[in-house]
Short mmCIF file of N, CA and C in Angstrom, two decimals:
data_model
loop_
_atom_site.label_atom_id
_atom_site.label_comp_id
_atom_site.label_asym_id
_atom_site.label_seq_id
_atom_site.Cartn_x
_atom_site.Cartn_y
_atom_site.Cartn_z
N UNK A 1 87.13 53.61 100.52
CA UNK A 1 88.03 54.62 100.01
C UNK A 1 87.26 55.88 99.67
N UNK A 2 87.94 56.92 99.31
CA UNK A 2 87.30 58.23 99.12
C UNK A 2 86.52 58.34 97.82
N UNK A 3 86.67 57.43 96.91
CA UNK A 3 86.00 57.57 95.61
C UNK A 3 84.88 56.57 95.38
N UNK A 4 84.90 55.44 96.06
CA UNK A 4 83.89 54.41 95.84
C UNK A 4 82.79 54.52 96.89
N UNK A 5 81.53 54.51 96.44
CA UNK A 5 80.40 54.57 97.35
C UNK A 5 79.20 53.86 96.76
N UNK A 6 78.25 53.53 97.62
CA UNK A 6 77.04 52.83 97.22
C UNK A 6 75.82 53.53 97.81
N UNK A 7 74.70 53.43 97.13
CA UNK A 7 73.43 53.96 97.64
C UNK A 7 72.34 52.95 97.31
N UNK A 8 71.37 52.85 98.20
CA UNK A 8 70.19 52.00 97.98
C UNK A 8 69.01 52.92 97.72
N UNK A 9 68.42 52.79 96.55
CA UNK A 9 67.28 53.63 96.19
C UNK A 9 66.02 53.10 96.84
N UNK A 10 65.32 53.98 97.53
CA UNK A 10 64.03 53.60 98.11
C UNK A 10 62.92 54.48 97.56
N UNK A 11 63.18 55.10 96.43
CA UNK A 11 62.16 55.94 95.81
C UNK A 11 61.25 55.09 94.94
N UNK A 12 59.99 55.50 94.81
CA UNK A 12 59.08 54.75 93.94
C UNK A 12 59.57 54.81 92.49
N UNK A 13 59.24 53.79 91.75
CA UNK A 13 59.61 53.78 90.33
C UNK A 13 60.59 52.69 90.01
N UNK A 14 61.23 52.83 88.87
CA UNK A 14 62.05 51.76 88.34
C UNK A 14 63.33 51.51 89.14
N UNK A 15 63.81 52.46 89.95
CA UNK A 15 65.02 52.25 90.72
C UNK A 15 64.75 51.79 92.15
N UNK A 16 63.49 51.57 92.54
CA UNK A 16 63.17 51.18 93.90
C UNK A 16 63.87 49.87 94.25
N UNK A 17 64.64 49.86 95.33
CA UNK A 17 65.36 48.68 95.76
C UNK A 17 66.66 48.46 95.03
N UNK A 18 67.03 49.38 94.16
CA UNK A 18 68.25 49.22 93.37
C UNK A 18 69.48 49.71 94.12
N UNK A 19 70.61 49.06 93.84
CA UNK A 19 71.90 49.49 94.37
C UNK A 19 72.61 50.29 93.30
N UNK A 20 73.03 51.50 93.68
CA UNK A 20 73.78 52.36 92.79
C UNK A 20 75.21 52.48 93.31
N UNK A 21 76.18 52.61 92.38
CA UNK A 21 77.59 52.66 92.76
C UNK A 21 78.27 53.83 92.06
N UNK A 22 79.16 54.50 92.82
CA UNK A 22 80.03 55.52 92.24
C UNK A 22 81.48 55.11 92.46
N UNK A 23 82.32 55.40 91.49
CA UNK A 23 83.76 55.16 91.64
C UNK A 23 84.55 56.45 91.45
N UNK A 24 83.82 57.57 91.39
CA UNK A 24 84.47 58.86 91.20
C UNK A 24 83.99 59.90 92.23
N UNK A 25 83.76 59.43 93.44
CA UNK A 25 83.39 60.33 94.52
C UNK A 25 81.99 60.91 94.42
N UNK A 26 81.10 60.30 93.64
CA UNK A 26 79.71 60.75 93.55
C UNK A 26 79.39 61.57 92.33
N UNK A 27 80.36 61.85 91.48
CA UNK A 27 80.08 62.63 90.27
C UNK A 27 79.18 61.84 89.31
N UNK A 28 79.37 60.53 89.24
CA UNK A 28 78.56 59.67 88.38
C UNK A 28 78.17 58.41 89.14
N UNK A 29 76.99 57.91 88.84
CA UNK A 29 76.47 56.71 89.48
C UNK A 29 76.00 55.73 88.43
N UNK A 30 76.15 54.42 88.71
CA UNK A 30 75.59 53.41 87.82
C UNK A 30 74.88 52.36 88.67
N UNK A 31 73.87 51.77 88.09
CA UNK A 31 73.10 50.75 88.76
C UNK A 31 73.85 49.42 88.69
N UNK A 32 74.06 48.77 89.85
CA UNK A 32 74.75 47.48 89.88
C UNK A 32 73.85 46.33 90.33
N UNK A 33 72.68 46.66 90.82
CA UNK A 33 71.67 45.64 91.19
C UNK A 33 70.32 46.29 90.98
N UNK A 34 69.42 45.61 90.26
CA UNK A 34 68.18 46.30 89.88
C UNK A 34 67.03 46.17 90.86
N UNK A 35 66.96 45.16 91.69
CA UNK A 35 65.86 45.06 92.65
C UNK A 35 66.28 44.21 93.84
N UNK A 36 65.44 44.22 94.85
CA UNK A 36 65.61 43.27 95.94
C UNK A 36 66.05 43.83 97.27
N UNK A 37 66.51 45.06 97.33
CA UNK A 37 67.04 45.56 98.58
C UNK A 37 66.05 46.39 99.38
N UNK A 38 65.88 46.05 100.65
CA UNK A 38 65.11 46.87 101.58
C UNK A 38 66.04 47.60 102.55
N UNK A 39 67.21 47.03 102.78
CA UNK A 39 68.22 47.64 103.63
C UNK A 39 69.58 47.19 103.14
N UNK A 40 70.62 47.99 103.38
CA UNK A 40 71.93 47.68 102.84
C UNK A 40 73.03 48.00 103.84
N UNK A 41 74.06 47.16 103.85
CA UNK A 41 75.29 47.47 104.54
C UNK A 41 76.44 47.31 103.55
N UNK A 42 77.28 48.31 103.48
CA UNK A 42 78.52 48.23 102.71
C UNK A 42 79.60 47.93 103.74
N UNK A 43 80.11 46.71 103.73
CA UNK A 43 81.11 46.29 104.71
C UNK A 43 82.48 46.87 104.35
N UNK A 44 82.80 46.83 103.07
CA UNK A 44 84.01 47.47 102.55
C UNK A 44 83.76 47.76 101.07
N UNK A 45 84.75 48.24 100.34
CA UNK A 45 84.54 48.65 98.95
C UNK A 45 84.05 47.52 98.06
N UNK A 46 84.30 46.27 98.45
CA UNK A 46 83.90 45.13 97.62
C UNK A 46 82.71 44.35 98.17
N UNK A 47 82.45 44.43 99.47
CA UNK A 47 81.45 43.58 100.12
C UNK A 47 80.21 44.37 100.48
N UNK A 48 79.08 43.95 99.89
CA UNK A 48 77.79 44.62 100.10
C UNK A 48 76.77 43.56 100.50
N UNK A 49 75.99 43.85 101.53
CA UNK A 49 74.90 42.97 101.96
C UNK A 49 73.58 43.72 101.80
N UNK A 50 72.57 43.02 101.28
CA UNK A 50 71.22 43.57 101.18
C UNK A 50 70.27 42.72 102.00
N UNK A 51 69.42 43.37 102.79
CA UNK A 51 68.30 42.70 103.45
C UNK A 51 67.14 42.78 102.47
N UNK A 52 66.44 41.67 102.27
CA UNK A 52 65.44 41.66 101.22
C UNK A 52 64.08 41.12 101.62
N UNK A 53 63.23 41.02 100.64
CA UNK A 53 61.88 40.52 100.84
C UNK A 53 61.91 39.02 101.12
N UNK A 54 60.87 38.56 101.77
CA UNK A 54 60.68 37.13 102.05
C UNK A 54 61.88 36.48 102.72
N UNK A 55 62.56 37.22 103.60
CA UNK A 55 63.66 36.65 104.38
C UNK A 55 64.96 36.49 103.64
N UNK A 56 65.11 37.11 102.49
CA UNK A 56 66.33 36.93 101.70
C UNK A 56 67.46 37.84 102.10
N UNK A 57 68.67 37.32 102.03
CA UNK A 57 69.89 38.11 102.14
C UNK A 57 70.60 37.99 100.80
N UNK A 58 70.93 39.12 100.21
CA UNK A 58 71.61 39.17 98.92
C UNK A 58 72.97 39.81 99.17
N UNK A 59 74.01 39.29 98.54
CA UNK A 59 75.34 39.83 98.81
C UNK A 59 76.21 39.82 97.56
N UNK A 60 77.22 40.68 97.59
CA UNK A 60 78.26 40.72 96.56
C UNK A 60 79.60 40.86 97.25
N UNK A 61 80.57 40.08 96.81
CA UNK A 61 81.93 40.16 97.35
C UNK A 61 82.90 40.77 96.35
N UNK A 62 82.37 41.29 95.21
CA UNK A 62 83.24 41.85 94.18
C UNK A 62 82.77 43.22 93.70
N UNK A 63 82.27 44.01 94.63
CA UNK A 63 81.89 45.38 94.30
C UNK A 63 80.63 45.49 93.46
N UNK A 64 79.76 44.50 93.51
CA UNK A 64 78.49 44.57 92.80
C UNK A 64 78.51 43.98 91.41
N UNK A 65 79.61 43.36 91.00
CA UNK A 65 79.67 42.72 89.68
C UNK A 65 78.79 41.47 89.67
N UNK A 66 78.95 40.63 90.69
CA UNK A 66 78.16 39.40 90.82
C UNK A 66 77.41 39.43 92.15
N UNK A 67 76.23 38.86 92.13
CA UNK A 67 75.37 38.83 93.32
C UNK A 67 74.90 37.40 93.56
N UNK A 68 74.72 37.05 94.83
CA UNK A 68 74.18 35.75 95.20
C UNK A 68 73.21 35.98 96.37
N UNK A 69 72.42 34.98 96.66
CA UNK A 69 71.48 35.11 97.78
C UNK A 69 71.62 33.92 98.71
N UNK A 70 71.22 34.14 99.95
CA UNK A 70 71.22 33.11 100.97
C UNK A 70 69.85 33.05 101.62
N UNK A 71 69.36 31.85 101.81
CA UNK A 71 68.12 31.66 102.55
C UNK A 71 68.42 31.80 104.03
N UNK A 72 67.49 32.41 104.75
CA UNK A 72 67.68 32.61 106.19
C UNK A 72 66.75 31.74 107.03
N UNK A 73 65.80 31.08 106.37
CA UNK A 73 64.85 30.27 107.11
C UNK A 73 63.64 31.03 107.62
N UNK A 74 63.51 32.30 107.24
CA UNK A 74 62.34 33.08 107.62
C UNK A 74 61.66 33.57 106.35
N UNK A 75 60.38 33.90 106.47
CA UNK A 75 59.63 34.35 105.30
C UNK A 75 59.23 35.83 105.38
N UNK A 76 59.45 36.45 106.50
CA UNK A 76 59.12 37.87 106.65
C UNK A 76 60.18 38.73 105.95
N UNK A 77 59.77 39.92 105.53
CA UNK A 77 60.73 40.85 104.94
C UNK A 77 61.80 41.22 105.95
N UNK A 78 63.04 41.31 105.49
CA UNK A 78 64.15 41.80 106.30
C UNK A 78 64.44 43.23 105.87
N UNK A 79 64.45 44.15 106.83
CA UNK A 79 64.55 45.59 106.53
C UNK A 79 65.93 46.17 106.73
N UNK A 80 66.79 45.48 107.47
CA UNK A 80 68.14 45.99 107.74
C UNK A 80 69.08 44.82 108.00
N UNK A 81 70.33 45.01 107.65
CA UNK A 81 71.36 44.01 107.90
C UNK A 81 72.63 44.72 108.33
N UNK A 82 73.37 44.12 109.28
CA UNK A 82 74.62 44.72 109.74
C UNK A 82 75.56 43.62 110.21
N UNK A 83 76.78 43.68 109.73
CA UNK A 83 77.85 42.80 110.21
C UNK A 83 78.76 43.64 111.09
N UNK A 84 78.99 43.17 112.33
CA UNK A 84 79.91 43.88 113.22
C UNK A 84 81.33 43.36 113.06
N UNK A 85 81.47 42.22 112.41
CA UNK A 85 82.77 41.66 112.07
C UNK A 85 82.57 40.87 110.78
N UNK A 86 83.63 40.34 110.25
CA UNK A 86 83.52 39.55 109.02
C UNK A 86 82.62 38.32 109.26
N UNK A 87 82.56 37.83 110.49
CA UNK A 87 81.82 36.60 110.79
C UNK A 87 80.41 36.84 111.35
N UNK A 88 80.24 37.83 112.25
CA UNK A 88 78.97 38.00 112.96
C UNK A 88 78.11 39.08 112.33
N UNK A 89 76.90 38.67 111.92
CA UNK A 89 75.95 39.60 111.33
C UNK A 89 74.54 39.37 111.85
N UNK A 90 73.72 40.42 111.74
CA UNK A 90 72.32 40.38 112.17
C UNK A 90 71.47 41.01 111.09
N UNK A 91 70.31 40.42 110.84
CA UNK A 91 69.31 41.04 109.97
C UNK A 91 68.01 41.08 110.74
N UNK A 92 67.26 42.18 110.59
CA UNK A 92 66.00 42.35 111.31
C UNK A 92 64.91 42.75 110.33
N UNK A 93 63.64 42.47 110.73
CA UNK A 93 62.57 42.77 109.80
C UNK A 93 61.20 42.82 110.42
N UNK A 94 60.22 42.51 109.58
CA UNK A 94 58.82 42.62 109.93
C UNK A 94 58.46 41.71 111.11
N UNK A 95 57.53 42.20 111.93
CA UNK A 95 56.98 41.46 113.08
C UNK A 95 58.06 40.95 114.03
N UNK A 96 59.12 41.75 114.22
CA UNK A 96 60.17 41.40 115.18
C UNK A 96 61.14 40.34 114.71
N UNK A 97 61.11 40.00 113.44
CA UNK A 97 62.00 38.96 112.91
C UNK A 97 63.46 39.37 113.07
N UNK A 98 64.27 38.43 113.58
CA UNK A 98 65.71 38.65 113.72
C UNK A 98 66.42 37.35 113.40
N UNK A 99 67.42 37.43 112.51
CA UNK A 99 68.27 36.29 112.20
C UNK A 99 69.72 36.70 112.40
N UNK A 100 70.55 35.73 112.81
CA UNK A 100 71.96 35.99 113.03
C UNK A 100 72.81 34.97 112.29
N UNK A 101 74.03 35.38 112.00
CA UNK A 101 75.02 34.47 111.43
C UNK A 101 76.31 34.61 112.21
N UNK A 102 76.99 33.49 112.42
CA UNK A 102 78.29 33.48 113.10
C UNK A 102 79.39 33.03 112.15
N UNK A 103 79.02 32.79 110.88
CA UNK A 103 79.99 32.27 109.91
C UNK A 103 80.04 33.10 108.62
N UNK A 104 79.84 34.39 108.77
CA UNK A 104 79.96 35.28 107.62
C UNK A 104 78.79 35.23 106.65
N UNK A 105 77.66 34.67 107.07
CA UNK A 105 76.48 34.63 106.22
C UNK A 105 76.24 33.31 105.53
N UNK A 106 77.09 32.32 105.78
CA UNK A 106 76.89 31.00 105.18
C UNK A 106 75.61 30.37 105.70
N UNK A 107 75.41 30.43 107.02
CA UNK A 107 74.18 29.93 107.62
C UNK A 107 73.59 31.01 108.51
N UNK A 108 72.26 31.00 108.63
CA UNK A 108 71.53 31.99 109.43
C UNK A 108 70.65 31.25 110.42
N UNK A 109 70.50 31.82 111.62
CA UNK A 109 69.69 31.24 112.68
C UNK A 109 68.60 32.23 113.07
N UNK A 110 67.36 31.76 113.12
CA UNK A 110 66.26 32.61 113.59
C UNK A 110 66.35 32.73 115.10
N UNK A 111 66.31 33.98 115.59
CA UNK A 111 66.37 34.24 117.02
C UNK A 111 64.97 34.39 117.59
N UNK A 112 64.84 34.15 118.89
CA UNK A 112 63.57 34.34 119.57
C UNK A 112 63.18 35.82 119.51
N UNK A 113 61.97 36.09 119.12
CA UNK A 113 61.51 37.48 118.96
C UNK A 113 61.40 38.15 120.33
N UNK A 114 61.93 39.36 120.41
CA UNK A 114 61.80 40.18 121.62
C UNK A 114 60.64 41.14 121.51
N UNK A 115 60.07 41.23 120.31
CA UNK A 115 58.95 42.13 120.05
C UNK A 115 58.20 41.61 118.84
N UNK A 116 56.97 42.05 118.71
CA UNK A 116 56.23 41.76 117.47
C UNK A 116 56.20 42.99 116.57
N UNK A 117 56.84 44.08 117.02
CA UNK A 117 56.92 45.30 116.21
C UNK A 117 57.91 45.10 115.06
N UNK A 118 57.66 45.75 113.96
CA UNK A 118 58.58 45.71 112.83
C UNK A 118 59.88 46.40 113.20
N UNK A 119 61.00 45.73 112.94
CA UNK A 119 62.33 46.28 113.19
C UNK A 119 62.87 46.84 111.88
N UNK A 120 63.40 48.09 111.92
CA UNK A 120 63.72 48.78 110.68
C UNK A 120 65.18 49.19 110.50
N UNK A 121 65.92 49.41 111.58
CA UNK A 121 67.26 49.97 111.46
C UNK A 121 68.22 49.26 112.41
N UNK A 122 69.49 49.18 112.00
CA UNK A 122 70.56 48.70 112.88
C UNK A 122 71.74 49.64 112.73
N UNK A 123 72.33 50.03 113.86
CA UNK A 123 73.54 50.83 113.86
C UNK A 123 74.54 50.20 114.82
N UNK A 124 75.81 50.46 114.59
CA UNK A 124 76.86 49.96 115.45
C UNK A 124 77.32 51.09 116.36
N UNK A 125 77.25 50.88 117.67
CA UNK A 125 77.66 51.92 118.62
C UNK A 125 79.18 51.95 118.74
N UNK A 126 79.69 52.98 119.38
CA UNK A 126 81.14 53.11 119.54
C UNK A 126 81.75 51.97 120.33
N UNK A 127 80.98 51.38 121.26
CA UNK A 127 81.53 50.27 122.04
C UNK A 127 81.33 48.91 121.37
N UNK A 128 80.77 48.91 120.16
CA UNK A 128 80.64 47.67 119.40
C UNK A 128 79.29 46.99 119.50
N UNK A 129 78.41 47.49 120.37
CA UNK A 129 77.06 46.92 120.44
C UNK A 129 76.26 47.33 119.22
N UNK A 130 75.31 46.49 118.83
CA UNK A 130 74.38 46.85 117.76
C UNK A 130 73.12 47.42 118.40
N UNK A 131 72.63 48.54 117.84
CA UNK A 131 71.42 49.18 118.31
C UNK A 131 70.36 48.99 117.24
N UNK A 132 69.24 48.38 117.60
CA UNK A 132 68.16 48.08 116.66
C UNK A 132 66.96 48.93 117.03
N UNK A 133 66.36 49.56 116.03
CA UNK A 133 65.16 50.36 116.29
C UNK A 133 64.06 49.92 115.34
N UNK A 134 62.83 50.25 115.75
CA UNK A 134 61.70 49.85 114.93
C UNK A 134 60.43 50.58 115.28
N UNK A 135 59.34 50.03 114.81
CA UNK A 135 58.03 50.64 114.97
C UNK A 135 57.65 50.74 116.45
N UNK A 136 56.77 51.70 116.74
CA UNK A 136 56.25 51.94 118.09
C UNK A 136 57.35 52.20 119.10
N UNK A 137 58.45 52.81 118.65
CA UNK A 137 59.52 53.18 119.55
C UNK A 137 60.38 52.03 120.04
N UNK A 138 60.38 50.91 119.36
CA UNK A 138 61.16 49.75 119.78
C UNK A 138 62.65 50.05 119.73
N UNK A 139 63.36 49.72 120.79
CA UNK A 139 64.81 49.82 120.85
C UNK A 139 65.37 48.53 121.44
N UNK A 140 66.34 47.93 120.77
CA UNK A 140 67.00 46.72 121.25
C UNK A 140 68.50 46.95 121.24
N UNK A 141 69.20 46.29 122.16
CA UNK A 141 70.66 46.34 122.20
C UNK A 141 71.17 44.93 122.00
N UNK A 142 72.06 44.75 121.02
CA UNK A 142 72.69 43.47 120.76
C UNK A 142 74.18 43.62 121.04
N UNK A 143 74.71 42.83 121.97
CA UNK A 143 76.13 42.97 122.30
C UNK A 143 77.03 42.56 121.14
N UNK A 144 78.32 42.87 121.29
CA UNK A 144 79.31 42.57 120.26
C UNK A 144 79.31 41.09 119.88
N UNK A 145 79.10 40.25 120.85
CA UNK A 145 79.06 38.81 120.59
C UNK A 145 77.63 38.39 120.30
N UNK A 146 77.44 37.23 119.71
CA UNK A 146 76.10 36.81 119.32
C UNK A 146 75.23 36.25 120.45
N UNK A 147 75.38 36.75 121.67
CA UNK A 147 74.53 36.31 122.77
C UNK A 147 74.08 37.53 123.57
N UNK A 148 73.00 37.40 124.30
CA UNK A 148 72.60 38.41 125.26
C UNK A 148 71.81 39.58 124.72
N UNK A 149 70.95 39.38 123.75
CA UNK A 149 70.11 40.46 123.23
C UNK A 149 69.16 40.92 124.31
N UNK A 150 68.96 42.24 124.43
CA UNK A 150 68.04 42.76 125.43
C UNK A 150 67.24 43.92 124.87
N UNK A 151 66.08 44.16 125.47
CA UNK A 151 65.24 45.29 125.08
C UNK A 151 65.49 46.45 126.03
N UNK A 152 65.39 47.67 125.52
CA UNK A 152 65.51 48.87 126.34
C UNK A 152 64.14 49.42 126.65
N UNK A 153 64.01 50.08 127.80
CA UNK A 153 62.80 50.83 128.07
C UNK A 153 62.92 52.15 127.33
N UNK A 154 61.93 52.47 126.55
CA UNK A 154 61.98 53.64 125.69
C UNK A 154 61.04 54.72 126.20
N UNK A 155 61.56 55.89 126.60
CA UNK A 155 60.69 56.95 127.09
C UNK A 155 59.84 57.58 125.99
N UNK A 156 60.12 57.27 124.75
CA UNK A 156 59.38 57.81 123.61
C UNK A 156 58.61 56.71 122.89
N UNK A 157 58.01 55.79 123.63
CA UNK A 157 57.38 54.61 123.05
C UNK A 157 56.25 54.93 122.09
N UNK A 158 55.69 56.13 122.16
CA UNK A 158 54.61 56.47 121.24
C UNK A 158 55.14 57.03 119.92
N UNK A 159 56.47 57.14 119.78
CA UNK A 159 57.08 57.60 118.53
C UNK A 159 57.05 56.46 117.53
N UNK A 160 56.61 56.70 116.29
CA UNK A 160 56.42 55.60 115.34
C UNK A 160 57.69 54.82 115.04
N UNK A 161 58.80 55.50 114.79
CA UNK A 161 60.04 54.83 114.42
C UNK A 161 61.22 55.64 114.91
N UNK A 162 62.29 54.97 115.26
CA UNK A 162 63.52 55.62 115.66
C UNK A 162 64.58 55.42 114.61
N UNK A 163 65.41 56.42 114.40
CA UNK A 163 66.66 56.27 113.69
C UNK A 163 67.74 56.42 114.75
N UNK A 164 68.84 55.71 114.57
CA UNK A 164 69.86 55.69 115.60
C UNK A 164 71.14 56.32 115.08
N UNK A 165 71.67 57.23 115.87
CA UNK A 165 72.98 57.82 115.60
C UNK A 165 73.94 57.22 116.61
N UNK A 166 74.87 56.36 116.19
CA UNK A 166 75.73 55.67 117.15
C UNK A 166 76.60 56.60 117.99
N UNK A 167 76.92 57.78 117.49
CA UNK A 167 77.78 58.70 118.23
C UNK A 167 77.03 59.45 119.32
N UNK A 168 75.75 59.79 119.05
CA UNK A 168 75.02 60.66 119.96
C UNK A 168 73.76 60.04 120.56
N UNK A 169 73.37 58.84 120.15
CA UNK A 169 72.19 58.21 120.72
C UNK A 169 71.11 58.04 119.68
N UNK A 170 69.87 58.02 120.13
CA UNK A 170 68.77 57.78 119.20
C UNK A 170 67.96 59.04 118.97
N UNK A 171 67.31 59.08 117.83
CA UNK A 171 66.56 60.27 117.42
C UNK A 171 65.14 59.84 117.09
N UNK A 172 64.12 60.38 117.77
CA UNK A 172 62.75 59.98 117.45
C UNK A 172 62.28 60.53 116.13
N UNK A 173 61.42 59.78 115.47
CA UNK A 173 60.82 60.27 114.24
C UNK A 173 60.82 59.24 113.14
N UNK A 174 60.06 59.51 112.11
CA UNK A 174 60.01 58.62 110.95
C UNK A 174 61.32 58.72 110.19
N UNK A 175 61.71 57.63 109.58
CA UNK A 175 62.93 57.62 108.75
C UNK A 175 62.62 56.92 107.46
#
């Protein structure tokens, strides 16, 4: 909605990894989670997913009032998480780590690594594919369904990290 929003603090200090929430369009913010987030997806006004350290997924289904965590079976940091539907989600992280869920996050499956580069970002393209970017110019495409992950040839492979704009493509540079 137009008044509720969330932000993940990545600044050094006491708010690092904290989730902040506004209910008045950004005029005021309050902390709803104090640590643990490396990447965040706000699925809707009540559902928030955090990718965390040591393979953790942290989530809230009530707008940040209560939080719970799920083990993913991996120990590497997860840097980004994205659900393309209520059921199918992907989290990516250090050393090419990728885990998927087909049941809304109840269980997670470690996927075969397509790279050993750290994966940092996930975006949803207009056609529903997930675009994953990471260190050393890594680009991966994950289809709408949980099968058929593939790597792209990247003409900017010497670029340290990519950020992805789903509407216009990818943008080289640190993020």
